[in-house]
PDB file of C-alpha atoms in Angstrom:
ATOM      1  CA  UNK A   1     -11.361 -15.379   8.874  1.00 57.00           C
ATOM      2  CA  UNK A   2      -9.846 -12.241  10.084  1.00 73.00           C
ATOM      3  CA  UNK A   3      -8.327  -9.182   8.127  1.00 94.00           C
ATOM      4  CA  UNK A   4      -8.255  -8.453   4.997  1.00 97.00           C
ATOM      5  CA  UNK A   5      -9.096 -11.411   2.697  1.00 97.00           C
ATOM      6  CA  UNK A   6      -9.532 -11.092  -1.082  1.00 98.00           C
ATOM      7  CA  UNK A   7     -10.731 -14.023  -3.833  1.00 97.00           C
ATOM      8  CA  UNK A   8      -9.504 -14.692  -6.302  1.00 97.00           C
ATOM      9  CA  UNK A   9      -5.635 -15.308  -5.439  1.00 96.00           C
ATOM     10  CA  UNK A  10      -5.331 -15.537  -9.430  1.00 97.00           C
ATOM     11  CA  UNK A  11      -7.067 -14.709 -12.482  1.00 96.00           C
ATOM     12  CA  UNK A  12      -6.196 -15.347 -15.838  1.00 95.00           C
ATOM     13  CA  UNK A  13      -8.733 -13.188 -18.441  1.00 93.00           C
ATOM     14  CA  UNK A  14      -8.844 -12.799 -21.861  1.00 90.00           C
ATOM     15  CA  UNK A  15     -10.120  -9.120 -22.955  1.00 88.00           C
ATOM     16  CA  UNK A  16     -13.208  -9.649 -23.800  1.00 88.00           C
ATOM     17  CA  UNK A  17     -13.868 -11.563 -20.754  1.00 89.00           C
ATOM     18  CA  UNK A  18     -16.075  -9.884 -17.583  1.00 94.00           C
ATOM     19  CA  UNK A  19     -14.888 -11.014 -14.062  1.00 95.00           C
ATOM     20  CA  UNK A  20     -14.422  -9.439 -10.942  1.00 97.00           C
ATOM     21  CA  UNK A  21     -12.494  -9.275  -7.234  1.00 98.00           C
ATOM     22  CA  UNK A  22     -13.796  -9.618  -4.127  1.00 98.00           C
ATOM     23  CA  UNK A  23     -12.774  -7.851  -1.023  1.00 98.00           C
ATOM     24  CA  UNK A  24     -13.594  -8.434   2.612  1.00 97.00           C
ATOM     25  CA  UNK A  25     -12.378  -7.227   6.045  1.00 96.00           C
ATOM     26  CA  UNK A  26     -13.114  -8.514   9.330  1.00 95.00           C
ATOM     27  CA  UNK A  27     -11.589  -5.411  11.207  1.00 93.00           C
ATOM     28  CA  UNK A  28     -14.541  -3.489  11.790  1.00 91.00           C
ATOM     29  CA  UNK A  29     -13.066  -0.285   9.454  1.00 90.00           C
ATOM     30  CA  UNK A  30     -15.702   1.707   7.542  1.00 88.00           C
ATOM     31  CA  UNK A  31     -13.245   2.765   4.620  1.00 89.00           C
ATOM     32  CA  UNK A  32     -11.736   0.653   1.929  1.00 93.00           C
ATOM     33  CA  UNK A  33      -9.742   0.576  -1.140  1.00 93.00           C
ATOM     34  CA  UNK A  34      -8.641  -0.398  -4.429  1.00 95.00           C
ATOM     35  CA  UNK A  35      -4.651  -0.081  -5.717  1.00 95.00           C
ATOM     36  CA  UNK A  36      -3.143  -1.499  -8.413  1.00 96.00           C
ATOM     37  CA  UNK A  37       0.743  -2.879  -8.045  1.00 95.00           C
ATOM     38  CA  UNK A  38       2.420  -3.030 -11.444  1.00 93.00           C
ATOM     39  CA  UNK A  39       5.771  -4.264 -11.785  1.00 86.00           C
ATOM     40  CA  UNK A  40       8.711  -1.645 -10.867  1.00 79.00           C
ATOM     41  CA  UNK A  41       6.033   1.072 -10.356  1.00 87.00           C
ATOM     42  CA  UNK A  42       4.626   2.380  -6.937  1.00 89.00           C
ATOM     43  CA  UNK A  43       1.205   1.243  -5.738  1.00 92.00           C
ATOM     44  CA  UNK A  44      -1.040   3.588  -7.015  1.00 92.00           C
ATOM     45  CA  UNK A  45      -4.348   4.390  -5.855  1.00 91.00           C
ATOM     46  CA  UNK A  46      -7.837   3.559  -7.817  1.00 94.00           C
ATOM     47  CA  UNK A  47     -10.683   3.583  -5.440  1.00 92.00           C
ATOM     48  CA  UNK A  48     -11.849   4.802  -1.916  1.00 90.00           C
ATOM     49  CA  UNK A  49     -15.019   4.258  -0.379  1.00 89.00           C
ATOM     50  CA  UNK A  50     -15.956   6.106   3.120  1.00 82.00           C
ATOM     51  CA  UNK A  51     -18.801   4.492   5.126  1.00 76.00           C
ATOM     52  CA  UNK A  52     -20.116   3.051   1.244  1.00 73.00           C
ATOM     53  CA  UNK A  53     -19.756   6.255  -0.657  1.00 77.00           C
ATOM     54  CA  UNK A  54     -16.889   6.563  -3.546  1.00 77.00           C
ATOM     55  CA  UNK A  55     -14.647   9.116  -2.450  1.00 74.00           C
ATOM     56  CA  UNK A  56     -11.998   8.689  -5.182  1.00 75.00           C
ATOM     57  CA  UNK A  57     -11.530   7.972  -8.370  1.00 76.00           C
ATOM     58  CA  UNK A  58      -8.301   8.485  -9.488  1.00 76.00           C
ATOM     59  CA  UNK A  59      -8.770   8.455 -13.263  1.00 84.00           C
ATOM     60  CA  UNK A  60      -9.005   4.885 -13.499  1.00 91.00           C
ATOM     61  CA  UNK A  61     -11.038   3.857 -16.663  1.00 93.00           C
ATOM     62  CA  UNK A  62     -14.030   3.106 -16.974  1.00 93.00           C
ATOM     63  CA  UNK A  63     -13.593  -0.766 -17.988  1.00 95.00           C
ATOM     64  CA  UNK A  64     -12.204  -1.014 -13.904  1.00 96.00           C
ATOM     65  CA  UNK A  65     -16.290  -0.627 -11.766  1.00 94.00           C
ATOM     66  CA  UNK A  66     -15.956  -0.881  -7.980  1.00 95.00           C
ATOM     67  CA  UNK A  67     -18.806  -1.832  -5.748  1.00 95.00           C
ATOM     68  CA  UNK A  68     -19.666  -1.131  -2.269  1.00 94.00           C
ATOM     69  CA  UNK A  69     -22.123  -2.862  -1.284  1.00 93.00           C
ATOM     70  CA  UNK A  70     -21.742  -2.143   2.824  1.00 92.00           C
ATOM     71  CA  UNK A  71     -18.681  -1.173   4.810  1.00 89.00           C
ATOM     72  CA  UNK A  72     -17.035  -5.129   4.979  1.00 94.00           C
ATOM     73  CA  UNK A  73     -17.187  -5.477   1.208  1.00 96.00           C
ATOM     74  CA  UNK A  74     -15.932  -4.314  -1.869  1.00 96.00           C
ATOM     75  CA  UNK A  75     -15.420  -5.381  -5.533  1.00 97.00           C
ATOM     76  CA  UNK A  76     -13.678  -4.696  -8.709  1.00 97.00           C
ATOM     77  CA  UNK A  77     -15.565  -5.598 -11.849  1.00 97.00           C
ATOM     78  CA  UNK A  78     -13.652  -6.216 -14.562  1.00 96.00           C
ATOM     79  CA  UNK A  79     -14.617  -5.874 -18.843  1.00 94.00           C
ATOM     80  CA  UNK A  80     -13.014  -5.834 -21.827  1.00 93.00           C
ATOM     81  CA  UNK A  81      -9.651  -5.617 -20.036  1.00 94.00           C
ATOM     82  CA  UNK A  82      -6.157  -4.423 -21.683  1.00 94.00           C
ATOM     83  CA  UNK A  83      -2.673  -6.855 -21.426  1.00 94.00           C
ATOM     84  CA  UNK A  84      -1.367  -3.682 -19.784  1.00 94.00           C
ATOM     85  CA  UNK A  85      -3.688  -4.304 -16.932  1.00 96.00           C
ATOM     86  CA  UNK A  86      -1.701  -6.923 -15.827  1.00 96.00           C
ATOM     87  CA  UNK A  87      -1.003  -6.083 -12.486  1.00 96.00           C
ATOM     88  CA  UNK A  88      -1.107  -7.314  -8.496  1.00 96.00           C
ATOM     89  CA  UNK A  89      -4.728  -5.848  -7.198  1.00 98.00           C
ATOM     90  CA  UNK A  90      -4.327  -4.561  -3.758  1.00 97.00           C
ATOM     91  CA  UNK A  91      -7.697  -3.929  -1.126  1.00 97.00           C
ATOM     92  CA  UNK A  92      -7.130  -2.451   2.007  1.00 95.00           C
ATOM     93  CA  UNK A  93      -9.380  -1.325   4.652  1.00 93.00           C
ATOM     94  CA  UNK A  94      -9.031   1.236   7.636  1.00 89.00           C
ATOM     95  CA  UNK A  95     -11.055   3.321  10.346  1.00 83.00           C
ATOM     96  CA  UNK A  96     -12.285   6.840   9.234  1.00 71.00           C
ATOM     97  CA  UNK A  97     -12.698   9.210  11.555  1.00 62.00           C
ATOM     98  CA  UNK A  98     -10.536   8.633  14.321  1.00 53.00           C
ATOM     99  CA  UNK A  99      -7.248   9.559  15.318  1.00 54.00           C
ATOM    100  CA  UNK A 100      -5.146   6.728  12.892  1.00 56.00           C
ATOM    101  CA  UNK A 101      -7.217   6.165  10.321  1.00 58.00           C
ATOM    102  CA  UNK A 102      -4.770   6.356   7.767  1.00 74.00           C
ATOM    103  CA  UNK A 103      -3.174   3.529   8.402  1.00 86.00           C
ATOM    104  CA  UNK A 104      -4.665   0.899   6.363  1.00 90.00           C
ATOM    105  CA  UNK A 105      -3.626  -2.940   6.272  1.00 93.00           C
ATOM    106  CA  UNK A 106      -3.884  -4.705   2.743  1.00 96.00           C
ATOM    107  CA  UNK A 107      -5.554  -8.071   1.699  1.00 97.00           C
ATOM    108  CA  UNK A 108      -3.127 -10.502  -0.143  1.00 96.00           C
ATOM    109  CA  UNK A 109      -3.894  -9.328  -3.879  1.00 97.00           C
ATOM    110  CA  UNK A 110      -5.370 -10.774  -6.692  1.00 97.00           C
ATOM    111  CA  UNK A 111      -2.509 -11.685  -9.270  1.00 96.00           C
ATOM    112  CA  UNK A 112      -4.194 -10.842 -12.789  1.00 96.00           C
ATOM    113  CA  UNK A 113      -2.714 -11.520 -15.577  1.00 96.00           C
ATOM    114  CA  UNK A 114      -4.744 -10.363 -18.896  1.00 95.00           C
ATOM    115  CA  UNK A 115      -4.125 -12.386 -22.453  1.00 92.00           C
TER     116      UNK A 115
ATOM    117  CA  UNK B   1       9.654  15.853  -9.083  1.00 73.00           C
ATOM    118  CA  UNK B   2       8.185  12.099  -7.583  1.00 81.00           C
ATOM    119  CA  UNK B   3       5.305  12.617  -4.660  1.00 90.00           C
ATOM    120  CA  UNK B   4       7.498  10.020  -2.872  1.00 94.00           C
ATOM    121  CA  UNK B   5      10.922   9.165  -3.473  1.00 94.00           C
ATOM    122  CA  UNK B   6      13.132   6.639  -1.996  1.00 95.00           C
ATOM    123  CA  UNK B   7      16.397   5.182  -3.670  1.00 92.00           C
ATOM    124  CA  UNK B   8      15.875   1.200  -4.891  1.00 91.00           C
ATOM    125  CA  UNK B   9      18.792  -0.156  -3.750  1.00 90.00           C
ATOM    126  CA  UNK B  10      18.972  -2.886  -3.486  1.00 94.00           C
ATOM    127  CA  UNK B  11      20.931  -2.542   0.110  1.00 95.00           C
ATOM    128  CA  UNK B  12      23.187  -5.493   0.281  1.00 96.00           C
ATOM    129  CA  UNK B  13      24.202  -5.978   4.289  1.00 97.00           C
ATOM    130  CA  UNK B  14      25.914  -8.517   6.358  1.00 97.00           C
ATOM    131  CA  UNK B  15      23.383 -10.107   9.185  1.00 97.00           C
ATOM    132  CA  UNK B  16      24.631  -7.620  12.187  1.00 97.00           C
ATOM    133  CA  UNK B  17      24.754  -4.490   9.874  1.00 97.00           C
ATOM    134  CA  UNK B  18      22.766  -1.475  11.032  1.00 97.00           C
ATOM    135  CA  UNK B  19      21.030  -0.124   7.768  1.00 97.00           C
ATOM    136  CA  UNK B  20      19.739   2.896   7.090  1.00 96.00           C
ATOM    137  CA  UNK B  21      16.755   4.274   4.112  1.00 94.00           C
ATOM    138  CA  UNK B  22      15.698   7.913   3.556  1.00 94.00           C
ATOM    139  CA  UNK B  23      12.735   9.103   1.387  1.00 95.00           C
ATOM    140  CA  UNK B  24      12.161  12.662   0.950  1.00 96.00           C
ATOM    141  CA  UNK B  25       8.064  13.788  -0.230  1.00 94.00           C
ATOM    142  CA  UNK B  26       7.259  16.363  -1.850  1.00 92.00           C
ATOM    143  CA  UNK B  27       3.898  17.568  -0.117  1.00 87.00           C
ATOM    144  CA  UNK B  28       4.907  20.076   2.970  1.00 84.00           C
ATOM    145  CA  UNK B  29       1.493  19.723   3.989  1.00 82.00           C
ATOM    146  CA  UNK B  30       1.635  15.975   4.474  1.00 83.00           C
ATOM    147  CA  UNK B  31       0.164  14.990   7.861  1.00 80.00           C
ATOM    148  CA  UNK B  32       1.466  11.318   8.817  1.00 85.00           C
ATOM    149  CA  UNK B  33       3.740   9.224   7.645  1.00 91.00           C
ATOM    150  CA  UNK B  34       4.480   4.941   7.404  1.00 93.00           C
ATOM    151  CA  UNK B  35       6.747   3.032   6.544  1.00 96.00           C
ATOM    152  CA  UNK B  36       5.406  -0.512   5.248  1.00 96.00           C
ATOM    153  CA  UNK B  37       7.176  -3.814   4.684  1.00 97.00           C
ATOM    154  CA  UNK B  38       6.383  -6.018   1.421  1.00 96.00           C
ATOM    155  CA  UNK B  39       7.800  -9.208   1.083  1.00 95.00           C
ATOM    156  CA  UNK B  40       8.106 -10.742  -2.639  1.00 91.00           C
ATOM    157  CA  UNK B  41       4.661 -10.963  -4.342  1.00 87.00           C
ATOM    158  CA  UNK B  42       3.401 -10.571  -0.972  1.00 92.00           C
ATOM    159  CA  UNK B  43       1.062  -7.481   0.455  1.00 94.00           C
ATOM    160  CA  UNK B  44       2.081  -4.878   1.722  1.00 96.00           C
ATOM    161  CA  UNK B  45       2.372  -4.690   5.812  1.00 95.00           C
ATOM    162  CA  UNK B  46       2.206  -1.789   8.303  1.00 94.00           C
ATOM    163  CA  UNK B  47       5.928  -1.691   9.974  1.00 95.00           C
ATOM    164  CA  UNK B  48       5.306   1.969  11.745  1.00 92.00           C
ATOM    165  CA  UNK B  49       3.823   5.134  12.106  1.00 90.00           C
ATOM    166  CA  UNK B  50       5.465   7.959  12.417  1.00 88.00           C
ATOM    167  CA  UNK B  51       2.997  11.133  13.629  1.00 77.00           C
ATOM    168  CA  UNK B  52       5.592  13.677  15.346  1.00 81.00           C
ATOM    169  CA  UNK B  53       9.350  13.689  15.657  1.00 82.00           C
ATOM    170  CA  UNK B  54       9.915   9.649  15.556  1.00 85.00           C
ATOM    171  CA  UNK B  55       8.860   6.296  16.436  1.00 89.00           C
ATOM    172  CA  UNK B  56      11.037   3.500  17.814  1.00 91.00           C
ATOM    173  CA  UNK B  57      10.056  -0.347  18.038  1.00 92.00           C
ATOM    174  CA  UNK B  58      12.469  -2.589  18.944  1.00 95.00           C
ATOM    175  CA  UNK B  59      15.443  -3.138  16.010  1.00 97.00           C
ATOM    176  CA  UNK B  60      13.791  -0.299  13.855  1.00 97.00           C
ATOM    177  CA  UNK B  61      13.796   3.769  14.474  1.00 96.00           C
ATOM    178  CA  UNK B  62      11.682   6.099  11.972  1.00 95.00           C
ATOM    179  CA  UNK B  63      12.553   9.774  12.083  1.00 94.00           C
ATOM    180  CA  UNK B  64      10.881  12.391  10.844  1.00 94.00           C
ATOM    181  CA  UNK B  65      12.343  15.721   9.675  1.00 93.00           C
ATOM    182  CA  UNK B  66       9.660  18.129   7.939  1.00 91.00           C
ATOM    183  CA  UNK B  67      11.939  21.090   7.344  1.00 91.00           C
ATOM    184  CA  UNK B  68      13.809  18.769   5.177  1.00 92.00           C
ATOM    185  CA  UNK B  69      10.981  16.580   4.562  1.00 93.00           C
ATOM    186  CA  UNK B  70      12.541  13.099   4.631  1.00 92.00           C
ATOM    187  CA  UNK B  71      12.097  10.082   6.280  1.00 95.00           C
ATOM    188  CA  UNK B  72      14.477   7.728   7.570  1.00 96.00           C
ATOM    189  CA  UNK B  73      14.254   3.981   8.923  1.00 97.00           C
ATOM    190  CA  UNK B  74      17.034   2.768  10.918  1.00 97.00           C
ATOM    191  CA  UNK B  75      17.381  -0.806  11.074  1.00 97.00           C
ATOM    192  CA  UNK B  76      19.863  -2.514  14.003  1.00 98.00           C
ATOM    193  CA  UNK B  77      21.261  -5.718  14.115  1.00 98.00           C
ATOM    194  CA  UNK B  78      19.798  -6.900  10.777  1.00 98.00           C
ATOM    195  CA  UNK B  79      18.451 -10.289  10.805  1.00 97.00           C
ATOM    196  CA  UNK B  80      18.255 -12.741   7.484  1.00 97.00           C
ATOM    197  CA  UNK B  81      13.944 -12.499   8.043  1.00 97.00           C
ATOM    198  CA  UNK B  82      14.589  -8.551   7.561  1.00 98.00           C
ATOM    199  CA  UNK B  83      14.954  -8.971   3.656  1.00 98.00           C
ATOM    200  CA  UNK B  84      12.012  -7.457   1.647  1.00 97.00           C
ATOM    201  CA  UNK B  85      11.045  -3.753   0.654  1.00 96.00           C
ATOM    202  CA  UNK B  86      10.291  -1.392   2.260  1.00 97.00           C
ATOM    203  CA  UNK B  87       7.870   1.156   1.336  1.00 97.00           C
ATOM    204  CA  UNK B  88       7.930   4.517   2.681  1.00 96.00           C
ATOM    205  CA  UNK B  89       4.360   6.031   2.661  1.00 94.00           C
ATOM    206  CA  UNK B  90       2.601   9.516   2.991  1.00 92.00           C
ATOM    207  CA  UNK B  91      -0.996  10.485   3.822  1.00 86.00           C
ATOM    208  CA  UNK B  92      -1.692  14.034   2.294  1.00 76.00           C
ATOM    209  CA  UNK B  93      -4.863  15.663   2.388  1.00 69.00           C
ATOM    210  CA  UNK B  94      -7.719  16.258   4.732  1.00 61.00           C
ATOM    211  CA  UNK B  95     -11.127  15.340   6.003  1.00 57.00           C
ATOM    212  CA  UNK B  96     -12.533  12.655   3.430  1.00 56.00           C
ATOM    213  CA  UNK B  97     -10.063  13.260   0.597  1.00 61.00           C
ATOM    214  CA  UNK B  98      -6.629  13.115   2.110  1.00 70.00           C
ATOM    215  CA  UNK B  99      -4.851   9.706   0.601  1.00 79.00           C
ATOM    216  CA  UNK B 100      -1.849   7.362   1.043  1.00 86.00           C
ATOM    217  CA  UNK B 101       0.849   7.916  -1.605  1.00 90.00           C
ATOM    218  CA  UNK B 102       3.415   5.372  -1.735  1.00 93.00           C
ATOM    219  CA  UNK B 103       7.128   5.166  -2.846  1.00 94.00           C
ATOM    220  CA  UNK B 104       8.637   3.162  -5.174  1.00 93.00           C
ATOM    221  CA  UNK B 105      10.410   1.018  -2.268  1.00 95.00           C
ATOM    222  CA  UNK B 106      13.794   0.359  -1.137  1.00 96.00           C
ATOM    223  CA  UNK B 107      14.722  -3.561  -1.496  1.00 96.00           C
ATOM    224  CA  UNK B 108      17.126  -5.107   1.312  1.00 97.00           C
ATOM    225  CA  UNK B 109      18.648  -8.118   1.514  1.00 97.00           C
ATOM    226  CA  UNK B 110      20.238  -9.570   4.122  1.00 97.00           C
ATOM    227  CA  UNK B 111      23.120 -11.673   3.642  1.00 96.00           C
ATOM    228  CA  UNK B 112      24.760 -14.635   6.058  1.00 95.00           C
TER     229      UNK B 112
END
């Protein structure tokens, strides 16, 4: 595997259902992320972990949990969801610390769609 | 006022056309700046970086003008495989906190 992979592809949930994403990256980067794509809207930031520690939270509620277990992994658990939650969920990874560590390459998304 | 702005289009150009996209920000402290490509219900992919003045590669030029702060991508001799949108992107901040903010995209299509 190499990049940024993420599992599921698809999820369909109902709101009182619990599930969550997986992220992984195979680029060595010690920072990763969460956004959340909605349709027509800009990507918009949820989550960012530096070497394992939360960084941001950017007001996302409290029924979205991300988990950072080490530097290659990250999740998104999921509860008691909202149909307006529907969305593409982005994870993207990149080096901290050096010169371009802002630039950040993205997994293929988990398409959720919530009932 | 939008962090990022960038028109929608969508840009409708003959294969051959030279096309050009601006995005202005609104952060005059923003550091670097990107402009990413995202195919349909695809993610989103790094096209270029733009750290000083400009960046060339190949078909596609990104300027950079921060007394105006805007953004352009030039793109020459479009090809039909250059349809998708583009997102123009902006890291503000510093040390551990700074952050990408994107735009809403601009959509081209490339016609035969």
């Amino acid at each position: 595997e190499t990049g940024v992979t993420q599992t599921p592809r698809h999820l369909v949930m109902g709101m009182t259902n619990k599930k969550s994403l997986k992220c992984e990256q195979h680029l060595g980067h010690n920072a990763m992320y969460w956004y959340k794509q909605s349709a027509k809207k800009p990507l918009e930031l949820m989550f960012v972990y530096n070497f394992k520690e939360q960084t941001e939270n950017n007001s996302v509620p409290s029924r979205f949990s991300p988990e950072c277990p080490n530097s290659s992994h990250l999740f998104l658990h999921l509860h008691t969801l909202q149909p307006e939650d529907s969305a593409l969920y982005l994870c993207a990874s990149s080096h901290f610390g050096q010169g371009r560590w802002n630039e950040q390459f993205f997994g293929p998304g988990t398409r959720l769609t919530v009932l | 006022r939008k962090e990022v702005e960038q028109d929608p289009g969508p840009f409708n150009v003959p294969e051959g056309a030279t096309v050009a996209f601006n995005c202005t920000y609104s952060n005059s402290a923003s550091q670097s700046f990107f402009w990413y490509r995202q195919d349909c219900r695809k993610e989103p992919k790094l096209l270029m970086s733009v750290y000083s003045s400009g960046n060339e590669d190949g078909r596609f030029t990104a300027q950079l003008n921060r007394a105006s702060q805007y953004i352009s991508l030039l793109i020459r001799d479009s090809k039909l495989s250059d349809s998708a949108t583009y997102l123009c992107v902006v890291f503000a901040g510093g040390g551990n906190t700074g952050k990408l903010i994107f735009g809403q995209g601009t959509t081209l299509q490339v016609k035969p």
